[in-house]
């Protein structure tokens, strides 16, 4: 099992965005999405966009340190994560079910570097039979600003196949915010989100009013641009129950070019929490599927 699979899993279930953050999955067995209804084509005048930097500009900033301004602020939302929320998922690869588990936690608000931030966590573990060939126990911590969920600090504690890696990165769009002891500085564009913050941001969007959003995402290694578009609705049945959902298509751009070797779809419940209930990835080596099993 390659690190590429681990990367894709994180991308999709923490925001389906960059290509190197967690662990992705998909069940190739019976489909649980039914009655998908595509949205009618929208005219340019009726489609709202969150304007952001291009992928080329994002990577120029990442390599040269010259941060480019975001063209427009994100649409205002009234969404606030529920402190203490726990979402549990199971994932499958090809026709092998329950090869990994993923747990997303909203761990309340904290003050970090004088800033108010949401503490978001994710825990990923491989299960048998995959665990027999690829043992993985990863933890991700995101400190994301209220409102737009821009990343303040992103932490990765990886334990993969016996190899342990720890990374603590303080985000800075200006280079004038020194990283504390034990952390490194990550120069990013203003408004950059990490994968966990991106997932919360997707939940904050009112997809009926804003069918397309995009912006920079930093996965702990590289800066990407992510574009999310509502393409329709679907009735979804997963272990946690039946849900009416908004179907959101996610595309990832690297240096201005769309990554053609992976395609992601997230299904967000049409409730006040816009809970992610199903995530799918179509990859060159297999399909992956992550389903909600429990929410607290």
CSV table of C-alpha atoms in Angstrom, one decimal:
chain,number,residue,atom,x,y,z
A,1,UNK,CA,0.0,0.0,0.0
A,2,UNK,CA,1.7,3.2,-1.1
A,3,UNK,CA,1.9,6.5,0.6
A,4,UNK,CA,-0.2,7.9,-2.3
A,5,UNK,CA,-3.2,6.0,-1.0
A,6,UNK,CA,-2.7,7.4,2.4
A,7,UNK,CA,-2.5,10.9,0.9
A,8,UNK,CA,-5.6,10.5,-1.1
A,9,UNK,CA,-7.6,9.3,1.9
A,10,UNK,CA,-6.8,12.3,3.9
A,11,UNK,CA,-7.6,14.6,1.1
A,12,UNK,CA,-11.0,13.4,0.6
A,13,UNK,CA,-12.1,13.0,4.2
A,14,UNK,CA,-10.7,16.1,5.6
A,15,UNK,CA,-11.7,18.1,2.7
A,16,UNK,CA,-11.0,16.2,-0.3
A,17,UNK,CA,-8.4,18.6,-1.3
A,18,UNK,CA,-4.7,18.2,-1.5
A,19,UNK,CA,-2.9,15.0,-2.3
A,20,UNK,CA,-1.0,14.1,0.8
A,21,UNK,CA,-2.6,14.3,4.1
A,22,UNK,CA,-4.4,11.2,5.3
A,23,UNK,CA,-5.8,7.9,4.1
A,24,UNK,CA,-8.5,7.4,1.5
A,25,UNK,CA,-10.8,4.5,0.8
A,26,UNK,CA,-13.7,3.2,-1.3
A,27,UNK,CA,-16.0,0.2,-1.4
A,28,UNK,CA,-16.5,-1.2,-4.9
A,29,UNK,CA,-19.5,-3.3,-3.9
A,30,UNK,CA,-23.1,-2.3,-3.7
A,31,UNK,CA,-23.8,1.4,-4.2
A,32,UNK,CA,-25.7,3.2,-1.5
A,33,UNK,CA,-26.4,6.5,-3.4
A,34,UNK,CA,-29.8,6.4,-5.0
A,35,UNK,CA,-32.0,8.8,-7.0
A,36,UNK,CA,-29.2,11.3,-7.9
A,37,UNK,CA,-30.6,14.4,-9.4
A,38,UNK,CA,-28.2,16.7,-11.3
A,39,UNK,CA,-28.6,20.4,-11.0
A,40,UNK,CA,-29.7,22.2,-14.2
A,41,UNK,CA,-26.9,24.3,-15.9
A,42,UNK,CA,-26.6,27.6,-14.2
A,43,UNK,CA,-26.1,30.8,-16.1
A,44,UNK,CA,-23.0,32.8,-15.2
A,45,UNK,CA,-25.1,35.6,-13.8
A,46,UNK,CA,-26.8,33.4,-11.3
A,47,UNK,CA,-23.8,31.5,-10.1
A,48,UNK,CA,-22.0,32.9,-7.0
A,49,UNK,CA,-18.3,32.3,-6.7
A,50,UNK,CA,-15.8,32.6,-3.9
A,51,UNK,CA,-12.9,34.2,-5.8
A,52,UNK,CA,-9.5,33.2,-4.8
A,53,UNK,CA,-5.9,33.0,-6.1
A,54,UNK,CA,-5.2,30.8,-9.1
A,55,UNK,CA,-3.3,27.6,-8.6
A,56,UNK,CA,-0.3,29.1,-10.4
A,57,UNK,CA,-0.3,32.0,-8.0
A,58,UNK,CA,-0.6,29.6,-5.0
A,59,UNK,CA,2.5,27.6,-5.9
A,60,UNK,CA,4.4,30.8,-6.8
A,61,UNK,CA,3.7,31.9,-3.2
A,62,UNK,CA,4.7,28.5,-1.8
A,63,UNK,CA,8.0,28.5,-3.6
A,64,UNK,CA,9.0,32.1,-3.5
A,65,UNK,CA,7.4,33.3,-0.3
A,66,UNK,CA,5.6,36.1,-2.1
A,67,UNK,CA,2.1,35.9,-0.7
A,68,UNK,CA,-0.6,36.9,-3.2
A,69,UNK,CA,-3.8,38.5,-1.8
A,70,UNK,CA,-7.1,36.7,-2.0
A,71,UNK,CA,-9.3,38.5,-4.5
A,72,UNK,CA,-12.5,38.3,-2.5
A,73,UNK,CA,-13.6,37.2,1.0
A,74,UNK,CA,-15.5,34.0,1.4
A,75,UNK,CA,-19.3,34.2,1.5
A,76,UNK,CA,-20.7,35.1,4.9
A,77,UNK,CA,-22.1,32.1,6.7
A,78,UNK,CA,-23.9,31.5,10.0
A,79,UNK,CA,-22.3,28.1,10.4
A,80,UNK,CA,-20.6,27.3,13.7
A,81,UNK,CA,-19.2,23.8,14.5
A,82,UNK,CA,-20.6,22.0,17.5
A,83,UNK,CA,-18.0,21.7,20.2
A,84,UNK,CA,-17.6,18.1,21.1
A,85,UNK,CA,-19.0,16.8,17.8
A,86,UNK,CA,-17.6,13.3,16.9
A,87,UNK,CA,-18.1,11.8,13.4
A,88,UNK,CA,-17.0,8.2,12.8
A,89,UNK,CA,-16.5,6.7,9.4
A,90,UNK,CA,-15.6,3.4,7.8
A,91,UNK,CA,-13.8,3.0,4.5
A,92,UNK,CA,-13.3,0.4,1.9
A,93,UNK,CA,-11.0,-0.1,-1.1
A,94,UNK,CA,-12.1,-2.0,-4.2
A,95,UNK,CA,-14.3,-4.8,-2.9
A,96,UNK,CA,-12.8,-5.0,0.5
A,97,UNK,CA,-14.9,-3.3,3.2
A,98,UNK,CA,-13.8,-1.8,6.5
A,99,UNK,CA,-10.2,-1.5,5.7
A,100,UNK,CA,-9.8,1.7,7.7
A,101,UNK,CA,-11.6,3.9,10.2
A,102,UNK,CA,-11.6,7.6,10.4
A,103,UNK,CA,-12.8,9.8,13.4
A,104,UNK,CA,-13.3,13.6,13.1
A,105,UNK,CA,-13.6,15.6,16.3
A,106,UNK,CA,-14.4,19.2,17.0
A,107,UNK,CA,-12.4,19.8,20.2
A,108,UNK,CA,-13.7,23.3,21.1
A,109,UNK,CA,-12.1,26.7,20.8
A,110,UNK,CA,-8.6,27.5,21.9
A,111,UNK,CA,-6.3,30.6,21.9
A,112,UNK,CA,-3.2,30.1,19.8
A,113,UNK,CA,-0.6,32.8,19.3
A,114,UNK,CA,-3.1,35.4,20.5
A,115,UNK,CA,-5.7,34.2,18.0
A,116,UNK,CA,-9.1,32.5,18.6
A,117,UNK,CA,-9.2,29.2,16.7
A,118,UNK,CA,-11.2,26.0,16.4
A,119,UNK,CA,-9.3,22.9,17.5
A,120,UNK,CA,-10.2,20.2,14.9
A,121,UNK,CA,-8.8,16.7,15.0
A,122,UNK,CA,-8.8,13.6,12.9
A,123,UNK,CA,-7.7,10.0,13.7
A,124,UNK,CA,-7.1,7.5,11.0
A,125,UNK,CA,-6.4,3.7,11.5
A,126,UNK,CA,-6.1,0.9,9.1
A,127,UNK,CA,-8.1,-2.3,9.9
A,128,UNK,CA,-7.6,-5.9,8.9
A,129,UNK,CA,-7.0,-7.2,6.3
A,130,UNK,CA,-5.3,-4.0,5.2
A,131,UNK,CA,-3.6,-3.6,8.5
A,132,UNK,CA,-1.6,-6.8,8.1
A,133,UNK,CA,0.2,-5.3,5.1
A,134,UNK,CA,0.1,-1.6,6.0
A,135,UNK,CA,-0.2,-0.6,9.6
A,136,UNK,CA,-1.3,3.1,10.0
A,137,UNK,CA,-2.2,5.1,13.0
A,138,UNK,CA,-2.2,8.8,12.2
A,139,UNK,CA,-3.4,11.9,14.1
A,140,UNK,CA,-4.0,15.3,12.6
A,141,UNK,CA,-4.7,18.6,14.5
A,142,UNK,CA,-5.9,21.8,12.9
A,143,UNK,CA,-6.3,25.2,14.5
A,144,UNK,CA,-8.5,27.1,12.2
A,145,UNK,CA,-9.9,30.6,12.5
A,146,UNK,CA,-13.6,31.0,13.2
A,147,UNK,CA,-15.7,32.2,10.2
A,148,UNK,CA,-13.5,31.3,7.2
A,149,UNK,CA,-11.6,28.4,8.8
A,150,UNK,CA,-8.2,29.7,7.6
A,151,UNK,CA,-5.4,27.7,9.1
A,152,UNK,CA,-3.4,29.0,12.0
A,153,UNK,CA,-1.5,25.9,12.7
A,154,UNK,CA,-1.5,22.3,11.3
A,155,UNK,CA,0.0,19.3,13.0
A,156,UNK,CA,0.6,15.8,11.8
A,157,UNK,CA,1.6,12.8,14.0
A,158,UNK,CA,2.1,9.9,11.6
A,159,UNK,CA,2.8,6.3,12.6
A,160,UNK,CA,2.9,4.4,9.3
A,161,UNK,CA,4.4,0.9,9.0
A,162,UNK,CA,6.5,1.4,12.0
A,163,UNK,CA,7.9,4.8,10.9
A,164,UNK,CA,6.9,7.8,13.1
A,165,UNK,CA,6.9,11.4,11.9
A,166,UNK,CA,5.8,14.5,13.7
A,167,UNK,CA,5.2,17.9,12.1
A,168,UNK,CA,3.9,21.1,13.6
A,169,UNK,CA,3.6,24.0,11.2
A,170,UNK,CA,2.6,27.6,12.0
A,171,UNK,CA,0.9,29.3,9.0
A,172,UNK,CA,2.1,32.8,8.0
A,173,UNK,CA,1.0,34.8,5.0
A,174,UNK,CA,3.5,37.5,5.7
A,175,UNK,CA,6.6,35.8,7.1
A,176,UNK,CA,6.5,38.2,10.1
A,177,UNK,CA,4.9,35.7,12.6
A,178,UNK,CA,7.8,33.6,13.9
A,179,UNK,CA,7.0,30.0,14.7
A,180,UNK,CA,7.3,28.9,18.3
A,181,UNK,CA,9.8,26.4,19.7
A,182,UNK,CA,9.0,22.9,18.3
A,183,UNK,CA,7.2,24.3,15.2
A,184,UNK,CA,8.3,25.3,11.7
A,185,UNK,CA,7.0,28.2,9.7
A,186,UNK,CA,4.8,27.5,6.6
A,187,UNK,CA,4.5,30.5,4.2
A,188,UNK,CA,1.1,30.4,2.6
A,189,UNK,CA,-1.4,32.6,0.9
A,190,UNK,CA,-3.9,34.6,2.9
A,191,UNK,CA,-7.0,32.6,3.6
A,192,UNK,CA,-5.2,29.2,3.1
A,193,UNK,CA,-7.0,26.3,4.8
A,194,UNK,CA,-5.6,22.9,5.8
A,195,UNK,CA,-7.6,19.7,5.0
A,196,UNK,CA,-9.5,19.7,8.3
A,197,UNK,CA,-10.4,23.4,8.1
A,198,UNK,CA,-11.4,22.9,4.5
A,199,UNK,CA,-13.9,20.3,5.4
A,200,UNK,CA,-15.5,22.6,8.0
A,201,UNK,CA,-15.6,25.4,5.4
A,202,UNK,CA,-17.4,23.2,2.9
A,203,UNK,CA,-20.0,22.5,5.6
A,204,UNK,CA,-20.4,26.3,6.2
A,205,UNK,CA,-21.3,27.0,2.6
A,206,UNK,CA,-25.0,27.5,1.7
A,207,UNK,CA,-24.9,25.5,-1.5
A,208,UNK,CA,-28.3,26.7,-2.6
A,209,UNK,CA,-26.9,30.2,-2.8
A,210,UNK,CA,-23.2,29.6,-3.5
A,211,UNK,CA,-22.8,26.6,-5.8
A,212,UNK,CA,-19.1,27.1,-6.5
A,213,UNK,CA,-16.2,28.0,-4.1
A,214,UNK,CA,-12.4,27.7,-4.5
A,215,UNK,CA,-9.3,28.6,-2.6
A,216,UNK,CA,-5.8,27.5,-1.5
A,217,UNK,CA,-5.3,24.4,0.6
A,218,UNK,CA,-2.0,23.4,2.3
A,219,UNK,CA,-1.8,19.7,3.1
A,220,UNK,CA,1.4,19.9,5.3
A,221,UNK,CA,3.7,19.5,2.3
A,222,UNK,CA,2.5,21.6,-0.6
A,223,UNK,CA,0.0,24.3,-1.5
A,224,UNK,CA,-2.8,23.4,-3.9
A,225,UNK,CA,-5.9,25.1,-5.2
A,226,UNK,CA,-9.2,23.3,-4.6
A,227,UNK,CA,-12.5,24.0,-6.4
A,228,UNK,CA,-15.8,22.6,-5.0
A,229,UNK,CA,-19.0,22.8,-7.0
A,230,UNK,CA,-22.5,21.5,-6.2
A,231,UNK,CA,-23.6,19.3,-9.0
A,232,UNK,CA,-26.9,18.0,-7.8
A,233,UNK,CA,-28.7,16.2,-4.9
A,234,UNK,CA,-28.9,12.5,-3.8
A,235,UNK,CA,-30.7,10.3,-1.4
A,236,UNK,CA,-27.9,8.4,0.5
A,237,UNK,CA,-28.1,5.4,2.8
A,238,UNK,CA,-25.0,4.7,4.9
A,239,UNK,CA,-24.6,2.8,8.2
A,240,UNK,CA,-25.6,6.0,10.1
A,241,UNK,CA,-28.9,6.2,8.4
A,242,UNK,CA,-30.7,7.7,5.3
A,243,UNK,CA,-29.9,11.3,4.3
A,244,UNK,CA,-31.0,13.8,1.7
A,245,UNK,CA,-27.8,15.3,0.5
A,246,UNK,CA,-26.1,18.0,-1.6
A,247,UNK,CA,-23.6,16.4,-4.0
A,248,UNK,CA,-20.4,18.4,-4.2
A,249,UNK,CA,-17.8,17.7,-6.8
A,250,UNK,CA,-14.2,18.5,-5.8
A,251,UNK,CA,-11.3,19.2,-8.1
A,252,UNK,CA,-7.7,19.7,-7.1
A,253,UNK,CA,-5.2,21.9,-9.1
A,254,UNK,CA,-1.5,21.6,-8.9
A,255,UNK,CA,0.5,24.5,-10.4
A,256,UNK,CA,-2.6,25.6,-12.4
A,257,UNK,CA,-3.3,22.2,-13.9
A,258,UNK,CA,-6.1,19.9,-12.7
A,259,UNK,CA,-5.0,16.6,-11.2
A,260,UNK,CA,-6.5,14.1,-13.6
A,261,UNK,CA,-5.5,11.0,-11.7
A,262,UNK,CA,-8.1,11.4,-9.0
A,263,UNK,CA,-11.6,12.6,-8.7
A,264,UNK,CA,-13.5,13.3,-5.4
A,265,UNK,CA,-17.2,13.7,-4.4
A,266,UNK,CA,-18.6,14.6,-1.0
A,267,UNK,CA,-22.2,14.2,0.0
A,268,UNK,CA,-23.3,16.8,2.7
A,269,UNK,CA,-26.6,16.2,4.5
A,270,UNK,CA,-29.2,18.9,4.0
A,271,UNK,CA,-29.5,19.7,7.6
A,272,UNK,CA,-28.3,22.6,9.8
A,273,UNK,CA,-24.9,20.8,10.4
A,274,UNK,CA,-24.4,19.8,6.7
A,275,UNK,CA,-22.9,16.6,8.0
A,276,UNK,CA,-20.5,14.8,5.6
A,277,UNK,CA,-22.1,11.4,5.3
A,278,UNK,CA,-20.4,9.9,2.2
A,279,UNK,CA,-17.1,10.5,0.5
A,280,UNK,CA,-16.0,8.9,-2.8
A,281,UNK,CA,-12.7,8.9,-4.7
A,282,UNK,CA,-12.1,7.5,-8.1
A,283,UNK,CA,-8.4,6.8,-8.4
A,284,UNK,CA,-6.1,5.1,-11.0
A,285,UNK,CA,-5.5,2.0,-8.8
A,286,UNK,CA,-9.0,1.6,-7.3
A,287,UNK,CA,-12.1,3.3,-6.1
A,288,UNK,CA,-12.5,4.4,-2.5
A,289,UNK,CA,-15.6,5.0,-0.4
A,290,UNK,CA,-15.9,6.4,3.2
A,291,UNK,CA,-19.3,6.1,4.9
A,292,UNK,CA,-20.6,7.7,8.1
A,293,UNK,CA,-21.2,5.1,10.8
A,294,UNK,CA,-22.0,7.3,13.8
A,295,UNK,CA,-22.3,10.9,14.8
A,296,UNK,CA,-22.4,12.3,18.3
